[in-house]
Amino acid sequence: MDGMKPGARTHGPASLRLSFNTAVPAHLRGGLLEVSHVITEPAARNTGAASLLLQKVCAEADRARKVLLLFPKPFGDGPLDQAALIDW
């Protein structure tokens, strides 16, 4: 996979993980990465750190000509519900 590999990405207090999605047919996986575990430290929430991180990852994917998958769903006691995550 040229230019973009799975793994962790961070920007300040925000982090996320990129991985292959095994639900995607094997012959398509090289061109797709799933974004998951988007987390911002509680003290830094609502500062735009996660948004900036996602923008950077999208730019990286554009340069590498990869498609990103993101399935927004609340996790634990996070501050955003399903609708807010979709809007974000």
PDB file of N, CA and C in Angstrom, residues 10-88:
ATOM      1  N   THR A  10      -2.025  11.140  15.415  1.00  0.00           N
ATOM      2  CA  THR A  10      -2.305  12.055  16.512  1.00  0.00           C
ATOM      3  C   THR A  10      -2.097  13.491  16.073  1.00  0.00           C
ATOM      4  N   HIS A  11      -2.778  14.366  16.757  1.00  0.00           N
ATOM      5  CA  HIS A  11      -2.555  15.800  16.627  1.00  0.00           C
ATOM      6  C   HIS A  11      -2.846  16.390  18.000  1.00  0.00           C
ATOM      7  N   GLY A  12      -1.809  16.754  18.709  1.00  0.00           N
ATOM      8  CA  GLY A  12      -1.991  17.262  20.064  1.00  0.00           C
ATOM      9  C   GLY A  12      -2.748  16.261  20.911  1.00  0.00           C
ATOM     10  N   PRO A  13      -3.876  16.680  21.513  1.00  0.00           N
ATOM     11  CA  PRO A  13      -4.630  15.806  22.409  1.00  0.00           C
ATOM     12  C   PRO A  13      -5.601  14.867  21.698  1.00  0.00           C
ATOM     13  N   ALA A  14      -5.636  14.903  20.369  1.00  0.00           N
ATOM     14  CA  ALA A  14      -6.572  14.067  19.608  1.00  0.00           C
ATOM     15  C   ALA A  14      -5.819  12.911  18.952  1.00  0.00           C
ATOM     16  N   SER A  15      -6.495  11.772  18.886  1.00  0.00           N
ATOM     17  CA  SER A  15      -5.897  10.615  18.221  1.00  0.00           C
ATOM     18  C   SER A  15      -6.977   9.818  17.507  1.00  0.00           C
ATOM     19  N   LEU A  16      -6.541   9.001  16.548  1.00  0.00           N
ATOM     20  CA  LEU A  16      -7.447   8.096  15.844  1.00  0.00           C
ATOM     21  C   LEU A  16      -6.630   6.930  15.330  1.00  0.00           C
ATOM     22  N   ARG A  17      -7.335   5.921  14.854  1.00  0.00           N
ATOM     23  CA  ARG A  17      -6.686   4.734  14.321  1.00  0.00           C
ATOM     24  C   ARG A  17      -7.205   4.491  12.912  1.00  0.00           C
ATOM     25  N   LEU A  18      -6.292   4.122  12.022  1.00  0.00           N
ATOM     26  CA  LEU A  18      -6.626   3.709  10.660  1.00  0.00           C
ATOM     27  C   LEU A  18      -6.343   2.223  10.535  1.00  0.00           C
ATOM     28  N   SER A  19      -7.294   1.488   9.944  1.00  0.00           N
ATOM     29  CA  SER A  19      -7.103   0.046   9.793  1.00  0.00           C
ATOM     30  C   SER A  19      -7.847  -0.454   8.568  1.00  0.00           C
ATOM     31  N   PHE A  20      -7.507  -1.665   8.163  1.00  0.00           N
ATOM     32  CA  PHE A  20      -8.253  -2.310   7.082  1.00  0.00           C
ATOM     33  C   PHE A  20      -9.580  -2.797   7.641  1.00  0.00           C
ATOM     34  N   ASN A  21     -10.626  -2.698   6.874  1.00  0.00           N
ATOM     35  CA  ASN A  21     -11.942  -3.181   7.269  1.00  0.00           C
ATOM     36  C   ASN A  21     -12.139  -4.552   6.648  1.00  0.00           C
ATOM     37  N   THR A  22     -12.258  -5.568   7.489  1.00  0.00           N
ATOM     38  CA  THR A  22     -12.372  -6.934   6.970  1.00  0.00           C
ATOM     39  C   THR A  22     -13.730  -7.219   6.340  1.00  0.00           C
ATOM     40  N   ALA A  23     -14.703  -6.333   6.503  1.00  0.00           N
ATOM     41  CA  ALA A  23     -16.001  -6.513   5.850  1.00  0.00           C
ATOM     42  C   ALA A  23     -15.927  -6.134   4.372  1.00  0.00           C
ATOM     43  N   VAL A  24     -14.888  -5.410   3.999  1.00  0.00           N
ATOM     44  CA  VAL A  24     -14.691  -5.005   2.607  1.00  0.00           C
ATOM     45  C   VAL A  24     -14.027  -6.170   1.876  1.00  0.00           C
ATOM     46  N   PRO A  25     -14.480  -6.479   0.658  1.00  0.00           N
ATOM     47  CA  PRO A  25     -13.841  -7.575  -0.082  1.00  0.00           C
ATOM     48  C   PRO A  25     -12.322  -7.391  -0.173  1.00  0.00           C
ATOM     49  N   ALA A  26     -11.600  -8.482  -0.075  1.00  0.00           N
ATOM     50  CA  ALA A  26     -10.137  -8.459  -0.012  1.00  0.00           C
ATOM     51  C   ALA A  26      -9.514  -7.686  -1.175  1.00  0.00           C
ATOM     52  N   HIS A  27     -10.073  -7.805  -2.358  1.00  0.00           N
ATOM     53  CA  HIS A  27      -9.467  -7.143  -3.515  1.00  0.00           C
ATOM     54  C   HIS A  27      -9.629  -5.617  -3.476  1.00  0.00           C
ATOM     55  N   LEU A  28     -10.465  -5.097  -2.583  1.00  0.00           N
ATOM     56  CA  LEU A  28     -10.651  -3.651  -2.458  1.00  0.00           C
ATOM     57  C   LEU A  28      -9.928  -3.050  -1.249  1.00  0.00           C
ATOM     58  N   ARG A  29      -9.473  -3.875  -0.331  1.00  0.00           N
ATOM     59  CA  ARG A  29      -8.921  -3.385   0.936  1.00  0.00           C
ATOM     60  C   ARG A  29      -7.717  -2.467   0.776  1.00  0.00           C
ATOM     61  N   GLY A  30      -6.889  -2.677  -0.212  1.00  0.00           N
ATOM     62  CA  GLY A  30      -5.705  -1.849  -0.383  1.00  0.00           C
ATOM     63  C   GLY A  30      -6.025  -0.395  -0.648  1.00  0.00           C
ATOM     64  N   GLY A  31      -7.206  -0.117  -1.164  1.00  0.00           N
ATOM     65  CA  GLY A  31      -7.589   1.258  -1.479  1.00  0.00           C
ATOM     66  C   GLY A  31      -8.458   1.906  -0.425  1.00  0.00           C
ATOM     67  N   LEU A  32      -8.759   1.176   0.661  1.00  0.00           N
ATOM     68  CA  LEU A  32      -9.658   1.672   1.700  1.00  0.00           C
ATOM     69  C   LEU A  32      -9.031   1.547   3.077  1.00  0.00           C
ATOM     70  N   LEU A  33      -9.270   2.530   3.911  1.00  0.00           N
ATOM     71  CA  LEU A  33      -8.888   2.453   5.316  1.00  0.00           C
ATOM     72  C   LEU A  33     -10.057   2.939   6.149  1.00  0.00           C
ATOM     73  N   GLU A  34     -10.284   2.268   7.264  1.00  0.00           N
ATOM     74  CA  GLU A  34     -11.351   2.678   8.173  1.00  0.00           C
ATOM     75  C   GLU A  34     -10.781   3.554   9.278  1.00  0.00           C
ATOM     76  N   VAL A  35     -11.470   4.651   9.555  1.00  0.00           N
ATOM     77  CA  VAL A  35     -11.119   5.552  10.651  1.00  0.00           C
ATOM     78  C   VAL A  35     -11.913   5.103  11.871  1.00  0.00           C
ATOM     79  N   SER A  36     -11.225   4.873  12.988  1.00  0.00           N
ATOM     80  CA  SER A  36     -11.917   4.468  14.208  1.00  0.00           C
ATOM     81  C   SER A  36     -11.203   5.043  15.421  1.00  0.00           C
ATOM     82  N   HIS A  37     -11.810   4.875  16.563  1.00  0.00           N
ATOM     83  CA  HIS A  37     -11.225   5.286  17.840  1.00  0.00           C
ATOM     84  C   HIS A  37     -10.776   6.751  17.824  1.00  0.00           C
ATOM     85  N   VAL A  38     -11.659   7.618  17.348  1.00  0.00           N
ATOM     86  CA  VAL A  38     -11.352   9.047  17.381  1.00  0.00           C
ATOM     87  C   VAL A  38     -11.565   9.524  18.816  1.00  0.00           C
ATOM     88  N   ILE A  39     -10.488   9.963  19.446  1.00  0.00           N
ATOM     89  CA  ILE A  39     -10.527  10.303  20.864  1.00  0.00           C
ATOM     90  C   ILE A  39      -9.831  11.644  21.087  1.00  0.00           C
ATOM     91  N   THR A  40     -10.435  12.463  21.935  1.00  0.00           N
ATOM     92  CA  THR A  40      -9.799  13.699  22.385  1.00  0.00           C
ATOM     93  C   THR A  40      -9.792  13.695  23.901  1.00  0.00           C
ATOM     94  N   GLU A  41      -8.660  14.053  24.474  1.00  0.00           N
ATOM     95  CA  GLU A  41      -8.569  14.127  25.930  1.00  0.00           C
ATOM     96  C   GLU A  41      -9.669  15.055  26.440  1.00  0.00           C
ATOM     97  N   PRO A  42     -10.355  14.686  27.529  1.00  0.00           N
ATOM     98  CA  PRO A  42     -11.496  15.481  28.017  1.00  0.00           C
ATOM     99  C   PRO A  42     -11.206  16.973  28.185  1.00  0.00           C
ATOM    100  N   ALA A  43     -10.062  17.327  28.689  1.00  0.00           N
ATOM    101  CA  ALA A  43      -9.760  18.748  28.911  1.00  0.00           C
ATOM    102  C   ALA A  43      -9.614  19.528  27.611  1.00  0.00           C
ATOM    103  N   ALA A  44      -9.413  18.824  26.499  1.00  0.00           N
ATOM    104  CA  ALA A  44      -9.196  19.494  25.216  1.00  0.00           C
ATOM    105  C   ALA A  44     -10.384  19.386  24.264  1.00  0.00           C
ATOM    106  N   ARG A  45     -11.495  18.846  24.742  1.00  0.00           N
ATOM    107  CA  ARG A  45     -12.667  18.714  23.870  1.00  0.00           C
ATOM    108  C   ARG A  45     -13.224  20.087  23.506  1.00  0.00           C
ATOM    109  N   ASN A  46     -13.823  20.159  22.330  1.00  0.00           N
ATOM    110  CA  ASN A  46     -14.404  21.396  21.790  1.00  0.00           C
ATOM    111  C   ASN A  46     -13.347  22.448  21.469  1.00  0.00           C
ATOM    112  N   THR A  47     -12.119  22.007  21.194  1.00  0.00           N
ATOM    113  CA  THR A  47     -11.067  22.936  20.793  1.00  0.00           C
ATOM    114  C   THR A  47     -10.755  22.824  19.305  1.00  0.00           C
ATOM    115  N   GLY A  48     -11.362  21.851  18.638  1.00  0.00           N
ATOM    116  CA  GLY A  48     -11.111  21.639  17.212  1.00  0.00           C
ATOM    117  C   GLY A  48      -9.963  20.683  16.922  1.00  0.00           C
ATOM    118  N   ALA A  49      -9.358  20.107  17.955  1.00  0.00           N
ATOM    119  CA  ALA A  49      -8.209  19.217  17.746  1.00  0.00           C
ATOM    120  C   ALA A  49      -8.582  17.995  16.914  1.00  0.00           C
ATOM    121  N   ALA A  50      -9.700  17.349  17.210  1.00  0.00           N
ATOM    122  CA  ALA A  50     -10.105  16.159  16.455  1.00  0.00           C
ATOM    123  C   ALA A  50     -10.486  16.525  15.027  1.00  0.00           C
ATOM    124  N   SER A  51     -11.133  17.662  14.851  1.00  0.00           N
ATOM    125  CA  SER A  51     -11.489  18.106  13.497  1.00  0.00           C
ATOM    126  C   SER A  51     -10.237  18.358  12.669  1.00  0.00           C
ATOM    127  N   LEU A  52      -9.244  19.011  13.259  1.00  0.00           N
ATOM    128  CA  LEU A  52      -7.999  19.266  12.545  1.00  0.00           C
ATOM    129  C   LEU A  52      -7.284  17.951  12.224  1.00  0.00           C
ATOM    130  N   LEU A  53      -7.279  17.031  13.157  1.00  0.00           N
ATOM    131  CA  LEU A  53      -6.670  15.722  12.911  1.00  0.00           C
ATOM    132  C   LEU A  53      -7.363  15.027  11.749  1.00  0.00           C
ATOM    133  N   LEU A  54      -8.679  15.025  11.736  1.00  0.00           N
ATOM    134  CA  LEU A  54      -9.408  14.371  10.651  1.00  0.00           C
ATOM    135  C   LEU A  54      -9.133  15.072   9.319  1.00  0.00           C
ATOM    136  N   GLN A  55      -9.030  16.387   9.310  1.00  0.00           N
ATOM    137  CA  GLN A  55      -8.688  17.107   8.080  1.00  0.00           C
ATOM    138  C   GLN A  55      -7.310  16.680   7.576  1.00  0.00           C
ATOM    139  N   LYS A  56      -6.354  16.546   8.486  1.00  0.00           N
ATOM    140  CA  LYS A  56      -5.007  16.109   8.093  1.00  0.00           C
ATOM    141  C   LYS A  56      -5.030  14.696   7.517  1.00  0.00           C
ATOM    142  N   VAL A  57      -5.799  13.806   8.147  1.00  0.00           N
ATOM    143  CA  VAL A  57      -5.885  12.429   7.659  1.00  0.00           C
ATOM    144  C   VAL A  57      -6.578  12.390   6.293  1.00  0.00           C
ATOM    145  N   CYS A  58      -7.598  13.212   6.097  1.00  0.00           N
ATOM    146  CA  CYS A  58      -8.263  13.280   4.792  1.00  0.00           C
ATOM    147  C   CYS A  58      -7.299  13.775   3.710  1.00  0.00           C
ATOM    148  N   ALA A  59      -6.483  14.773   4.036  1.00  0.00           N
ATOM    149  CA  ALA A  59      -5.495  15.270   3.080  1.00  0.00           C
ATOM    150  C   ALA A  59      -4.467  14.183   2.757  1.00  0.00           C
ATOM    151  N   GLU A  60      -4.050  13.426   3.773  1.00  0.00           N
ATOM    152  CA  GLU A  60      -3.113  12.316   3.565  1.00  0.00           C
ATOM    153  C   GLU A  60      -3.732  11.270   2.636  1.00  0.00           C
ATOM    154  N   ALA A  61      -5.012  10.959   2.857  1.00  0.00           N
ATOM    155  CA  ALA A  61      -5.710   9.979   2.016  1.00  0.00           C
ATOM    156  C   ALA A  61      -5.846  10.495   0.583  1.00  0.00           C
ATOM    157  N   ASP A  62      -6.131  11.769   0.429  1.00  0.00           N
ATOM    158  CA  ASP A  62      -6.226  12.343  -0.920  1.00  0.00           C
ATOM    159  C   ASP A  62      -4.892  12.203  -1.662  1.00  0.00           C
ATOM    160  N   ARG A  63      -3.797  12.535  -0.976  1.00  0.00           N
ATOM    161  CA  ARG A  63      -2.478  12.422  -1.611  1.00  0.00           C
ATOM    162  C   ARG A  63      -2.164  10.974  -1.987  1.00  0.00           C
ATOM    163  N   ALA A  64      -2.582  10.037  -1.145  1.00  0.00           N
ATOM    164  CA  ALA A  64      -2.316   8.613  -1.384  1.00  0.00           C
ATOM    165  C   ALA A  64      -3.391   7.958  -2.250  1.00  0.00           C
ATOM    166  N   ARG A  65      -4.409   8.724  -2.602  1.00  0.00           N
ATOM    167  CA  ARG A  65      -5.522   8.222  -3.429  1.00  0.00           C
ATOM    168  C   ARG A  65      -6.223   7.037  -2.761  1.00  0.00           C
ATOM    169  N   LYS A  66      -6.518   7.211  -1.462  1.00  0.00           N
ATOM    170  CA  LYS A  66      -7.215   6.195  -0.682  1.00  0.00           C
ATOM    171  C   LYS A  66      -8.590   6.706  -0.282  1.00  0.00           C
ATOM    172  N   VAL A  67      -9.507   5.792  -0.071  1.00  0.00           N
ATOM    173  CA  VAL A  67     -10.851   6.102   0.416  1.00  0.00           C
ATOM    174  C   VAL A  67     -10.880   5.807   1.908  1.00  0.00           C
ATOM    175  N   LEU A  68     -11.481   6.717   2.668  1.00  0.00           N
ATOM    176  CA  LEU A  68     -11.628   6.514   4.107  1.00  0.00           C
ATOM    177  C   LEU A  68     -13.065   6.138   4.437  1.00  0.00           C
ATOM    178  N   LEU A  69     -13.235   5.192   5.335  1.00  0.00           N
ATOM    179  CA  LEU A  69     -14.544   4.801   5.844  1.00  0.00           C
ATOM    180  C   LEU A  69     -14.636   5.274   7.286  1.00  0.00           C
ATOM    181  N   LEU A  70     -15.766   5.849   7.632  1.00  0.00           N
ATOM    182  CA  LEU A  70     -15.992   6.284   9.009  1.00  0.00           C
ATOM    183  C   LEU A  70     -17.431   5.969   9.355  1.00  0.00           C
ATOM    184  N   PHE A  71     -17.621   5.160  10.386  1.00  0.00           N
ATOM    185  CA  PHE A  71     -18.948   4.802  10.864  1.00  0.00           C
ATOM    186  C   PHE A  71     -19.128   5.437  12.236  1.00  0.00           C
ATOM    187  N   PRO A  72     -19.731   6.626  12.306  1.00  0.00           N
ATOM    188  CA  PRO A  72     -19.842   7.308  13.605  1.00  0.00           C
ATOM    189  C   PRO A  72     -20.784   6.581  14.559  1.00  0.00           C
ATOM    190  N   LYS A  73     -20.270   6.291  15.741  1.00  0.00           N
ATOM    191  CA  LYS A  73     -21.108   5.721  16.789  1.00  0.00           C
ATOM    192  C   LYS A  73     -20.533   6.134  18.140  1.00  0.00           C
ATOM    193  N   PRO A  74     -21.393   6.468  19.071  1.00  0.00           N
ATOM    194  CA  PRO A  74     -20.932   6.890  20.397  1.00  0.00           C
ATOM    195  C   PRO A  74     -20.157   5.776  21.091  1.00  0.00           C
ATOM    196  N   PHE A  75     -19.236   6.182  21.948  1.00  0.00           N
ATOM    197  CA  PHE A  75     -18.441   5.222  22.704  1.00  0.00           C
ATOM    198  C   PHE A  75     -18.422   5.639  24.164  1.00  0.00           C
ATOM    199  N   GLY A  76     -18.725   4.708  25.031  1.00  0.00           N
ATOM    200  CA  GLY A  76     -18.648   4.969  26.465  1.00  0.00           C
ATOM    201  C   GLY A  76     -19.447   6.183  26.883  1.00  0.00           C
ATOM    202  N   ASP A  77     -18.820   7.021  27.692  1.00  0.00           N
ATOM    203  CA  ASP A  77     -19.509   8.205  28.205  1.00  0.00           C
ATOM    204  C   ASP A  77     -19.122   9.463  27.430  1.00  0.00           C
ATOM    205  N   GLY A  78     -18.751   9.291  26.163  1.00  0.00           N
ATOM    206  CA  GLY A  78     -18.376  10.437  25.333  1.00  0.00           C
ATOM    207  C   GLY A  78     -19.474  11.483  25.276  1.00  0.00           C
ATOM    208  N   PRO A  79     -19.108  12.721  25.001  1.00  0.00           N
ATOM    209  CA  PRO A  79     -20.067  13.818  25.055  1.00  0.00           C
ATOM    210  C   PRO A  79     -21.005  13.905  23.843  1.00  0.00           C
ATOM    211  N   LEU A  80     -20.740  13.157  22.778  1.00  0.00           N
ATOM    212  CA  LEU A  80     -21.547  13.273  21.571  1.00  0.00           C
ATOM    213  C   LEU A  80     -22.437  12.052  21.379  1.00  0.00           C
ATOM    214  N   ASP A  81     -23.706  12.320  21.031  1.00  0.00           N
ATOM    215  CA  ASP A  81     -24.600  11.217  20.699  1.00  0.00           C
ATOM    216  C   ASP A  81     -24.487  10.924  19.186  1.00  0.00           C
ATOM    217  N   GLN A  82     -25.248   9.967  18.701  1.00  0.00           N
ATOM    218  CA  GLN A  82     -25.181   9.547  17.300  1.00  0.00           C
ATOM    219  C   GLN A  82     -25.406  10.722  16.351  1.00  0.00           C
ATOM    220  N   ALA A  83     -26.425  11.524  16.578  1.00  0.00           N
ATOM    221  CA  ALA A  83     -26.740  12.651  15.686  1.00  0.00           C
ATOM    222  C   ALA A  83     -25.607  13.677  15.678  1.00  0.00           C
ATOM    223  N   ALA A  84     -25.050  13.970  16.841  1.00  0.00           N
ATOM    224  CA  ALA A  84     -23.957  14.943  16.907  1.00  0.00           C
ATOM    225  C   ALA A  84     -22.702  14.421  16.198  1.00  0.00           C
ATOM    226  N   LEU A  85     -22.439  13.122  16.310  1.00  0.00           N
ATOM    227  CA  LEU A  85     -21.291  12.544  15.628  1.00  0.00           C
ATOM    228  C   LEU A  85     -21.471  12.609  14.117  1.00  0.00           C
ATOM    229  N   ILE A  86     -22.666  12.344  13.651  1.00  0.00           N
ATOM    230  CA  ILE A  86     -22.935  12.411  12.207  1.00  0.00           C
ATOM    231  C   ILE A  86     -22.761  13.841  11.724  1.00  0.00           C
ATOM    232  N   ASP A  87     -23.252  14.815  12.476  1.00  0.00           N
ATOM    233  CA  ASP A  87     -23.081  16.221  12.092  1.00  0.00           C
ATOM    234  C   ASP A  87     -21.602  16.600  12.053  1.00  0.00           C
ATOM    235  N   TRP A  88     -20.827  16.099  13.029  1.00  0.00           N
ATOM    236  CA  TRP A  88     -19.402  16.401  13.067  1.00  0.00           C
ATOM    237  C   TRP A  88     -18.714  15.845  11.856  1.00  0.00           C
TER     238      TRP A  88
END
